[in-house]
PDB file of C-alpha atoms in Angstrom:
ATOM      1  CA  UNK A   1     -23.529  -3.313 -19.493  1.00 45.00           C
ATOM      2  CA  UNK A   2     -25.435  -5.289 -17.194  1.00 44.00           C
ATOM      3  CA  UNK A   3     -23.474  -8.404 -17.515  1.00 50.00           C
ATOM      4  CA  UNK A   4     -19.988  -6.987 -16.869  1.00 62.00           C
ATOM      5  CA  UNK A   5     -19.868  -9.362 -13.677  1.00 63.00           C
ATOM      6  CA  UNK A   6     -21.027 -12.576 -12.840  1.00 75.00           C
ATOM      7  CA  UNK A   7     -24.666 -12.873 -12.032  1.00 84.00           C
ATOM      8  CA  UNK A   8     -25.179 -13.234  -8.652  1.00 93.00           C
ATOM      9  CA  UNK A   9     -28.423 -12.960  -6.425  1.00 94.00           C
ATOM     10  CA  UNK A  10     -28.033 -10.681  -3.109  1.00 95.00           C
ATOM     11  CA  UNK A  11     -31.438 -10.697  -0.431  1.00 95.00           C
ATOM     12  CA  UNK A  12     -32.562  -7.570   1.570  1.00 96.00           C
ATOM     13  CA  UNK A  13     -34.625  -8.411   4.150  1.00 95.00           C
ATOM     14  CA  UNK A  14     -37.187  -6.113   5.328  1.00 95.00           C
ATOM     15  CA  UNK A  15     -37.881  -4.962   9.055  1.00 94.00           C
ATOM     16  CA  UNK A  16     -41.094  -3.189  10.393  1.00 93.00           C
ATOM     17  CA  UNK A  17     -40.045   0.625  11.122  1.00 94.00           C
ATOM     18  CA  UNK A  18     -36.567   0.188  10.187  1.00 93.00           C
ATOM     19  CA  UNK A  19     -34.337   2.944   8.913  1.00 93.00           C
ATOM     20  CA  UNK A  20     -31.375   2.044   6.887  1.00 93.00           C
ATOM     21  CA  UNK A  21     -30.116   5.472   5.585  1.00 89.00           C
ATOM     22  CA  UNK A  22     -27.054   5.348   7.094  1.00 89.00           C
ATOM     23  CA  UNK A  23     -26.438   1.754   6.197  1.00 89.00           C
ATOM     24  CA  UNK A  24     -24.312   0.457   2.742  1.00 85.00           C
ATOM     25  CA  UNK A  25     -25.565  -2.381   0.786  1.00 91.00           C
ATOM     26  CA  UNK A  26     -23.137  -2.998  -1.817  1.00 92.00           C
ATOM     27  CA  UNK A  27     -23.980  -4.321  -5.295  1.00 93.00           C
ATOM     28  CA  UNK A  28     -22.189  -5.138  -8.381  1.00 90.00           C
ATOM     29  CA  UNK A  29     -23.395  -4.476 -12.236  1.00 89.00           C
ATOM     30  CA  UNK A  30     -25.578  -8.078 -13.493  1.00 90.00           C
ATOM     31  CA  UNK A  31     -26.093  -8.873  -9.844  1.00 94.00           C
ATOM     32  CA  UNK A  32     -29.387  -9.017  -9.121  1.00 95.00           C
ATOM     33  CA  UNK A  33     -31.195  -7.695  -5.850  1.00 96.00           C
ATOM     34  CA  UNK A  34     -34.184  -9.883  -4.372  1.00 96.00           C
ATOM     35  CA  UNK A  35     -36.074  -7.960  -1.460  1.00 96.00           C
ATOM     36  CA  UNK A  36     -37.917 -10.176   1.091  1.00 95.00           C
ATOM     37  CA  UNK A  37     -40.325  -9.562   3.927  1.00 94.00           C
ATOM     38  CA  UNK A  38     -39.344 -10.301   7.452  1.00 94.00           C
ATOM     39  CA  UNK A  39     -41.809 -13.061   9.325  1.00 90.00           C
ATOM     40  CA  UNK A  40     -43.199  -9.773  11.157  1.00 89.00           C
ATOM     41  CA  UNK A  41     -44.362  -8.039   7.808  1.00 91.00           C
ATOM     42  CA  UNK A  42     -45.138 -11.304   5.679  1.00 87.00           C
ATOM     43  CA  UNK A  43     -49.052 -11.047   6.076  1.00 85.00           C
ATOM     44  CA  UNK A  44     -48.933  -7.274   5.853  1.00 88.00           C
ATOM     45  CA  UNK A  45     -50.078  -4.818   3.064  1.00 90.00           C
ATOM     46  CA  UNK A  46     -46.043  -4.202   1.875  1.00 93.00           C
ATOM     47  CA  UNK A  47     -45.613  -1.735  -1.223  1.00 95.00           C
ATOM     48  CA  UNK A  48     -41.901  -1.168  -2.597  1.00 97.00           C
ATOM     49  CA  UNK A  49     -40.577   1.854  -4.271  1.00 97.00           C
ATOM     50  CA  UNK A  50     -37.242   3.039  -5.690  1.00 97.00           C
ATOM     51  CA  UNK A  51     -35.710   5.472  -7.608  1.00 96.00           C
ATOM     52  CA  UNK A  52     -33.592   2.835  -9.230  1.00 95.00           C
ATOM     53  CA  UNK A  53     -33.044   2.316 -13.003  1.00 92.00           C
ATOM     54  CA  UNK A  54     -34.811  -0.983 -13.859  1.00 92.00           C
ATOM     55  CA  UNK A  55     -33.512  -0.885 -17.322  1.00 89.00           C
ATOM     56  CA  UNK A  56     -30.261  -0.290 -19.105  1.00 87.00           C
ATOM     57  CA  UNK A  57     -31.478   2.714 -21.034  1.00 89.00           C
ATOM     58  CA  UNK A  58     -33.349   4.536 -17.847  1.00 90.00           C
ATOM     59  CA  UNK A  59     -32.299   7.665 -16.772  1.00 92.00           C
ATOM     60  CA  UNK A  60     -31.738   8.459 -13.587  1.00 93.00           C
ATOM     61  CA  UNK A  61     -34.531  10.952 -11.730  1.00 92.00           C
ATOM     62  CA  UNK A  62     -34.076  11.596  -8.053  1.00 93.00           C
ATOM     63  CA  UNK A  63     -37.625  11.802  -7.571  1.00 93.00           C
ATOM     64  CA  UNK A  64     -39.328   9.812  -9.822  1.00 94.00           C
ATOM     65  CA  UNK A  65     -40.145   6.259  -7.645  1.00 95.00           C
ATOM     66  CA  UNK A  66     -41.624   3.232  -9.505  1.00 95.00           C
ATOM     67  CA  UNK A  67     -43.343   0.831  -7.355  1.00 96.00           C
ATOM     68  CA  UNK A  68     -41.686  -2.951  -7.861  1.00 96.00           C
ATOM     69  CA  UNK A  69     -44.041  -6.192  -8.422  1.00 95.00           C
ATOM     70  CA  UNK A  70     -44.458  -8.492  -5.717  1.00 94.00           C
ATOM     71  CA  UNK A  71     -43.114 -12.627  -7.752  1.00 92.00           C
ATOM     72  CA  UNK A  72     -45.193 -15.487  -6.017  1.00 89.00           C
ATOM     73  CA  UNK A  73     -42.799 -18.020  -6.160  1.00 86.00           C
ATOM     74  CA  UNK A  74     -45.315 -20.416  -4.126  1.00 78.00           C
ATOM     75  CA  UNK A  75     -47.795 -23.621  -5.555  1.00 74.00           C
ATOM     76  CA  UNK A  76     -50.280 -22.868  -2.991  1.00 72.00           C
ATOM     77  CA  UNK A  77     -52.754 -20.201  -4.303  1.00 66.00           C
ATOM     78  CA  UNK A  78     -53.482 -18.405  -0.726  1.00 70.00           C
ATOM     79  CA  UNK A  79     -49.401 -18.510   0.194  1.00 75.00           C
ATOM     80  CA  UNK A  80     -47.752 -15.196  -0.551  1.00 78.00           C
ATOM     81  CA  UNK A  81     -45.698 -15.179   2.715  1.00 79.00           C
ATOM     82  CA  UNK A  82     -42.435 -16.009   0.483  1.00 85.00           C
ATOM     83  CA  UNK A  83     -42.906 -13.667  -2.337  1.00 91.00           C
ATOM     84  CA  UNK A  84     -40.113 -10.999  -3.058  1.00 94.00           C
ATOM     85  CA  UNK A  85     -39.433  -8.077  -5.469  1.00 96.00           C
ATOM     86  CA  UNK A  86     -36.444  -8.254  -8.054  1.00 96.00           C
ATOM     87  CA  UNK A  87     -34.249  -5.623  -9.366  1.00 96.00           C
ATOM     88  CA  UNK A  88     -31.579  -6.451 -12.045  1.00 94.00           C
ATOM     89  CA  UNK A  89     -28.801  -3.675 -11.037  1.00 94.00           C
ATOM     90  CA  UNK A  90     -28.383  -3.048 -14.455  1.00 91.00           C
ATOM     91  CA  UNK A  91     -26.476   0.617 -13.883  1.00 92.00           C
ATOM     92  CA  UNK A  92     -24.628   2.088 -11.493  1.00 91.00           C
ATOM     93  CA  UNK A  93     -25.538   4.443  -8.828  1.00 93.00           C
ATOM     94  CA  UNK A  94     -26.743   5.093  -5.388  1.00 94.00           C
ATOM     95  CA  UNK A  95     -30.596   4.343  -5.206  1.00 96.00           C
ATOM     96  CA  UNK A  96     -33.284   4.640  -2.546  1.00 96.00           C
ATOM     97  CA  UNK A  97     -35.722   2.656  -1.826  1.00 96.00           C
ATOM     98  CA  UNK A  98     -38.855   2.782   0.926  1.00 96.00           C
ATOM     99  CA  UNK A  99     -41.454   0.812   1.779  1.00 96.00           C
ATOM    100  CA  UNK A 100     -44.941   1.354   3.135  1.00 95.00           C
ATOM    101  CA  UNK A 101     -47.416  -1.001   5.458  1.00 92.00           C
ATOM    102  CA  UNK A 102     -50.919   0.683   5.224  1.00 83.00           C
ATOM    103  CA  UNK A 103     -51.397   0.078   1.624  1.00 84.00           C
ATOM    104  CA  UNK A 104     -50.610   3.971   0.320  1.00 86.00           C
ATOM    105  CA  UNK A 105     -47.708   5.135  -1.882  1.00 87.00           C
ATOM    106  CA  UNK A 106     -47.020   8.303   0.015  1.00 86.00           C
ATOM    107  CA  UNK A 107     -43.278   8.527   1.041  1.00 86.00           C
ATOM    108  CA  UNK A 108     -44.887  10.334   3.923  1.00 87.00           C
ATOM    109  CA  UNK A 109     -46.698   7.490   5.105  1.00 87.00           C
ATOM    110  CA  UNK A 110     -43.209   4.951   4.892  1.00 92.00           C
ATOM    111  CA  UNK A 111     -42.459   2.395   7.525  1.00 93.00           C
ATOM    112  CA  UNK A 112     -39.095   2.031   6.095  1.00 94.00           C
ATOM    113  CA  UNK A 113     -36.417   3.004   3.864  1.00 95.00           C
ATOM    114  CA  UNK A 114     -32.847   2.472   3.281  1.00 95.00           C
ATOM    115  CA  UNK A 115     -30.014   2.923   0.453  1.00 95.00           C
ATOM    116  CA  UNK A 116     -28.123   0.513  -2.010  1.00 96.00           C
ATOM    117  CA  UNK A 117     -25.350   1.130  -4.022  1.00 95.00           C
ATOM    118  CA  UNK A 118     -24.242  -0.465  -7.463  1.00 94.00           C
ATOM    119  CA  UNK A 119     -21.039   0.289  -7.569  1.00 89.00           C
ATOM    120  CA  UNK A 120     -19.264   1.145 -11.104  1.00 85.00           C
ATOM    121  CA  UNK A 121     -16.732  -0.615 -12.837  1.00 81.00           C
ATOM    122  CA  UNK A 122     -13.395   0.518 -15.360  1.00 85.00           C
ATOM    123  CA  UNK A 123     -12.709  -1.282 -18.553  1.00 83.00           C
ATOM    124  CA  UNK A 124      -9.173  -1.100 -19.864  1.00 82.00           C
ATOM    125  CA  UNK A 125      -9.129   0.406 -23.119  1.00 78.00           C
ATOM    126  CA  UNK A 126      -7.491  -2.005 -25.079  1.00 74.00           C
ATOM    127  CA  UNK A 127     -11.023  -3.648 -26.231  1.00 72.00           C
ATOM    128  CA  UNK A 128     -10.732  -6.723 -24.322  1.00 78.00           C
ATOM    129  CA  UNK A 129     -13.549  -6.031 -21.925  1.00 80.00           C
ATOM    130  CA  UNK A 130     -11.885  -6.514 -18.509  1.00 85.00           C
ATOM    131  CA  UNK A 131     -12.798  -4.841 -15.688  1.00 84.00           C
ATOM    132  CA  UNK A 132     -10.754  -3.128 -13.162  1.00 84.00           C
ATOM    133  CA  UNK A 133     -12.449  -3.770 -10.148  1.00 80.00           C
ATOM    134  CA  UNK A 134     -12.421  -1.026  -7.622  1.00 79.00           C
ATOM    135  CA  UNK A 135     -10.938  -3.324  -4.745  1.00 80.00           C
ATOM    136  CA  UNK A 136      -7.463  -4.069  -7.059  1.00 85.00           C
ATOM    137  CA  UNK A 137      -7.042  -0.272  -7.858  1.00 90.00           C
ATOM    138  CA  UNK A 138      -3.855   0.970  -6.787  1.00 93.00           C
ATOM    139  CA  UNK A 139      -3.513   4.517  -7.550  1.00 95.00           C
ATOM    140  CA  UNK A 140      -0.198   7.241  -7.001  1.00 96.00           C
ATOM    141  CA  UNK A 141      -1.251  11.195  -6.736  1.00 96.00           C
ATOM    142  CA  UNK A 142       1.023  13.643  -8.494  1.00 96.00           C
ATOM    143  CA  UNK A 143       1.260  17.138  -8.556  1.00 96.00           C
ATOM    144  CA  UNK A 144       0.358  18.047 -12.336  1.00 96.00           C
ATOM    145  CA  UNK A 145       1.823  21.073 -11.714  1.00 94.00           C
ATOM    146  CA  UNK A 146       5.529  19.945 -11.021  1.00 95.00           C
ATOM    147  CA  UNK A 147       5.667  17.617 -14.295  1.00 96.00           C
ATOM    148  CA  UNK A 148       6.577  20.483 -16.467  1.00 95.00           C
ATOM    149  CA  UNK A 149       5.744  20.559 -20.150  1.00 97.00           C
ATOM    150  CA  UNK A 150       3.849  17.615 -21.918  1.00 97.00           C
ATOM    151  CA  UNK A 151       6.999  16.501 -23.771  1.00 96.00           C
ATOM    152  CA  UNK A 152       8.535  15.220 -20.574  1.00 96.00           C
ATOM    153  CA  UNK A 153       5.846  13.680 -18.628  1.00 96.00           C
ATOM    154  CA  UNK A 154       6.260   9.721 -19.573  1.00 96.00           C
ATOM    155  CA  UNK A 155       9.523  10.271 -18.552  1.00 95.00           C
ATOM    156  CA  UNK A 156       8.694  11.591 -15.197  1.00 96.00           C
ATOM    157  CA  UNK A 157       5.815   9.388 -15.053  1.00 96.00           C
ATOM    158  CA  UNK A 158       7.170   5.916 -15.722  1.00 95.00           C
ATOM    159  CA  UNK A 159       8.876   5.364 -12.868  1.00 95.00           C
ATOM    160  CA  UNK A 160       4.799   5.152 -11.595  1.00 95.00           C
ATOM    161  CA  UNK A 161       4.359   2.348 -14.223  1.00 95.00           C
ATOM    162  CA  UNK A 162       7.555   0.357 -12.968  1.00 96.00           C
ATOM    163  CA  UNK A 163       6.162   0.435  -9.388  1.00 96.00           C
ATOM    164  CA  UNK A 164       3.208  -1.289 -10.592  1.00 94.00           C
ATOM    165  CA  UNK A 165       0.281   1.479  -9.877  1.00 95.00           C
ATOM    166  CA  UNK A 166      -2.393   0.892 -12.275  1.00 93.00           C
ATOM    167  CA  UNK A 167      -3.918   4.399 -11.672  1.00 95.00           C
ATOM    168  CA  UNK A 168      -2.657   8.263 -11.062  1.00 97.00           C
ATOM    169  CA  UNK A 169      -4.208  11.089  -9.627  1.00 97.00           C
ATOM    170  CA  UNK A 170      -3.582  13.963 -11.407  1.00 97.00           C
ATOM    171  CA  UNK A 171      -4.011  17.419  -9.343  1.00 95.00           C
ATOM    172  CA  UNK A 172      -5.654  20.245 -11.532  1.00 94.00           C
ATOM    173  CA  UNK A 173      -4.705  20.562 -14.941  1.00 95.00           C
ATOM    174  CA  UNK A 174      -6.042  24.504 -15.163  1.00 93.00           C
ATOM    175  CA  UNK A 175      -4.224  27.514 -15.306  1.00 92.00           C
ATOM    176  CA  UNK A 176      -3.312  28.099 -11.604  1.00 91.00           C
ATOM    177  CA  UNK A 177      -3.024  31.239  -9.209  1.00 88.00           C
ATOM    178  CA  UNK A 178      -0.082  32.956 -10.505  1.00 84.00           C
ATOM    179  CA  UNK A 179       1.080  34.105  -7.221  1.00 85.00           C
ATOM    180  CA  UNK A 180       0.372  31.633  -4.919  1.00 88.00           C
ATOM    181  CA  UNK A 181       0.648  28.775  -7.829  1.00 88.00           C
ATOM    182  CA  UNK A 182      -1.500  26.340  -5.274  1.00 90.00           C
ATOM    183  CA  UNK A 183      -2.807  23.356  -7.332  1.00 90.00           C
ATOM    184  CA  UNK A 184      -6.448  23.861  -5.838  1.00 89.00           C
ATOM    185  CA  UNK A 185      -6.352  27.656  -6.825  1.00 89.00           C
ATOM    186  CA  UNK A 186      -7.599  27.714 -10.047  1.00 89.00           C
ATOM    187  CA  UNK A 187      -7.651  31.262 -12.336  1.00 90.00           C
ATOM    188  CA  UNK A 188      -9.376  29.818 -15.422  1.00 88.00           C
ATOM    189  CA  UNK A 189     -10.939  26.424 -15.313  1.00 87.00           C
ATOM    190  CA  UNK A 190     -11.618  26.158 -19.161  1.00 89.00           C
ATOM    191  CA  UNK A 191      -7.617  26.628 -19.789  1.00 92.00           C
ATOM    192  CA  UNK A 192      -4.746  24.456 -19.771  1.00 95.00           C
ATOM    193  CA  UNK A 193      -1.757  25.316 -17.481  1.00 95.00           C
ATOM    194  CA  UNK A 194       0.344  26.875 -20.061  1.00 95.00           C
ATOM    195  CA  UNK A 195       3.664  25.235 -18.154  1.00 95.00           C
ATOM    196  CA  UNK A 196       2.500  22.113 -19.568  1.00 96.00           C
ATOM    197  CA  UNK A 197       3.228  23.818 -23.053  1.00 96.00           C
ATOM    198  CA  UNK A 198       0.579  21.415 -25.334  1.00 96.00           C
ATOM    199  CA  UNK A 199      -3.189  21.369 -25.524  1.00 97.00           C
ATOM    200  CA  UNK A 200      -6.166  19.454 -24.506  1.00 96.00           C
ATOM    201  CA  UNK A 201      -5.789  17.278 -26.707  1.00 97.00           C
ATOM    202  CA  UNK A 202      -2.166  16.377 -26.654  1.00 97.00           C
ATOM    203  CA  UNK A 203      -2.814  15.495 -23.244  1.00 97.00           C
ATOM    204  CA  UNK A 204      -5.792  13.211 -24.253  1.00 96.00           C
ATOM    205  CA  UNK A 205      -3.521  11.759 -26.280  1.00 96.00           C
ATOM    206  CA  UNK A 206      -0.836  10.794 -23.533  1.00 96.00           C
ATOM    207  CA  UNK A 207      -3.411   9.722 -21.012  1.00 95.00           C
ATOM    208  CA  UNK A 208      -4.821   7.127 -23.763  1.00 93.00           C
ATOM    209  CA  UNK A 209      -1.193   6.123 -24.967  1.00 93.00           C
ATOM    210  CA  UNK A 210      -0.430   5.388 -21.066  1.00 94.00           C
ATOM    211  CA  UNK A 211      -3.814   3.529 -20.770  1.00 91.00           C
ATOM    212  CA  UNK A 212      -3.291   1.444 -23.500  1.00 90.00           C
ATOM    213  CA  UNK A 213       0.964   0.448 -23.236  1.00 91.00           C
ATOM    214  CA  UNK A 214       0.853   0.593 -19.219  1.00 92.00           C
ATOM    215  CA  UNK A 215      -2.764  -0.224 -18.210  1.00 91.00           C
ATOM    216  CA  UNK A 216      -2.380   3.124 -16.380  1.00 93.00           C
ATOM    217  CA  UNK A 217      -5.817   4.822 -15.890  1.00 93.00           C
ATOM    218  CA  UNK A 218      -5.775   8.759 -14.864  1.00 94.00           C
ATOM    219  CA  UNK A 219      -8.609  11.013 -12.975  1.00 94.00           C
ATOM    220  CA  UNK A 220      -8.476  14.642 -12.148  1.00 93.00           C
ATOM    221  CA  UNK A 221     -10.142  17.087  -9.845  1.00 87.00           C
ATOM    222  CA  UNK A 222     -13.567  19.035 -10.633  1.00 79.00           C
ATOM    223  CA  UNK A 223     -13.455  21.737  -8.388  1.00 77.00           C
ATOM    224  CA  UNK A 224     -15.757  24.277  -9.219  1.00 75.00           C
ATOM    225  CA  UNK A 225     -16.038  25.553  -5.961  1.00 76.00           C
ATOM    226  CA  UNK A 226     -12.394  26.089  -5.525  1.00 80.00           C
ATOM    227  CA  UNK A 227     -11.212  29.660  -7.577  1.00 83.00           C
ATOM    228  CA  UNK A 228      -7.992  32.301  -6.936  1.00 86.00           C
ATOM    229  CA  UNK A 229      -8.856  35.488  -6.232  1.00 84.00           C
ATOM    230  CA  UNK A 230      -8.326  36.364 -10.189  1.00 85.00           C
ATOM    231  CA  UNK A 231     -10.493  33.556 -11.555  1.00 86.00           C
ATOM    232  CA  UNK A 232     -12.318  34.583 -14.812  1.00 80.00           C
ATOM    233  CA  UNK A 233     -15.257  33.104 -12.960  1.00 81.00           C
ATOM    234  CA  UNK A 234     -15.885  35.554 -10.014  1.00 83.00           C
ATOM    235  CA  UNK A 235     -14.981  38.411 -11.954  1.00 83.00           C
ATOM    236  CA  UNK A 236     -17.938  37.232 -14.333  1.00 84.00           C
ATOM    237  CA  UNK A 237     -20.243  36.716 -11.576  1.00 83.00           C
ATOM    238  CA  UNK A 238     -18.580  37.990  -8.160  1.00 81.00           C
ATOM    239  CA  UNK A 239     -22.154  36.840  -6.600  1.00 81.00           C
ATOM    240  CA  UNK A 240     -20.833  33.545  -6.708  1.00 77.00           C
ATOM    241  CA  UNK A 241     -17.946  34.124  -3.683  1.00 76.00           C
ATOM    242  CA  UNK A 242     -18.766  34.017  -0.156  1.00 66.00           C
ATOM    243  CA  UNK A 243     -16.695  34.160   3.500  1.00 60.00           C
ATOM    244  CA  UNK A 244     -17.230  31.748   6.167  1.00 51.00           C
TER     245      UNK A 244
END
């Protein structure tokens, strides 16, 4: 899906001992990402690695680095002093890169390093290809708990559509502490809520039906590391709970 957005070109300069960890370069999907040397590293031995994806089909590996070829965009034969890597952000993620001056590949041995981020994109479901980009998403939380059975939901939930949200939060959809009933205290997180009265897949089936005759998109919580005090989970493996 790398040409979901306009192509556009975005430059990364490089700086001698610089440290950009903490630093966000945003990126869009098709844009493409040219790295350059600063005038204090131009005549220097630079090699560039990254964890990126460099093709559509890649799959991600923390720890596997490819080294990126230097382009010579220069006539003159001994002029490399404007020659830059290119990456074609071609899936989304957060990627690292690094860089090292003394010829070696050795993350140990880097002068400098820093993060960029393609971000990733929504299509509606309708088949026409649009994106909703994450800047235009407006988006309502609601207590799934409180909607009561399937049946009833659009009814509860349209007044969400008429206010012109293009995106709700649902809280858990699991079965829930049956004392304390908290949405984050979850009993059995491969079962429906049985208040909701339906099944996995009845609820698929609303969630598409409001993507498709609102342009309503829905997410939900993982949250494996929140369980009651009854969840199926810890009493399978009570090695698993801990106290701060």
């Amino acid at each position: 899906m790398g040409g979901v957005h306009d192509e556009q070109v975005r430059i990364l300069i490089l700086n001698e001992n610089e440290d950009n960890n903490e630093k966000l370069f945003r990126l869009k999907t098709g844009w493409t990402l040219q790295i350059v040397l600063s005038a204090g590293l131009s005549s220097r031995k630079i090699r560039i690695f990254t964890n990126a994806c460099l093709n559509e089909n890649d799959q991600f590996q923390r720890n596997n680095y490819q080294e990126l070829k230097w382009i010579y965009p220069s006539n003159t034969k001994y002029d490399d002093s404007n020659r830059y890597v290119s990456i074609l952000c071609c899936q989304s993620g957060s990627f690292h890169y690094y860089f090292t001056i003394d010829g070696t590949t050795s993350k140990d041995n880097l002068n400098g390093q820093g993060y960029f981020q393609v971000e990733s994109y929504l299509l509606w479901p309708d088949g026409s290809g649009e994106v909703l980009e994450q800047d235009c998403i407006t988006c309502q939380s609601v207590l799934s708990k409180s909607l009561g059975p399937l049946s009833e939901w659009i009814s509860r939930l349209e007044v969400t559509h008429h206010s012109g949200y293009n995106m709700i939060h649902f809280t858990p959809v699991q079965i829930l502490n049956c004392i304390s009933n908290s949405s984050y205290s979850i009993s059995d997180h491969h079962k429906l809520n049985p208040l909701f009265q339906g099944t996995y897949e009845e609820l698929k089936l609303l969630i598409d039906n409001m993507a498709k005759q609102w342009r309503i998109l829905s997410i939900t919580d993982l949250v494996y590391n929140h369980a009651a005090n009854d969840c199926e989970l810890l009493k399978q493996h009570p090695e698993a709970a801990y106290n701060l």
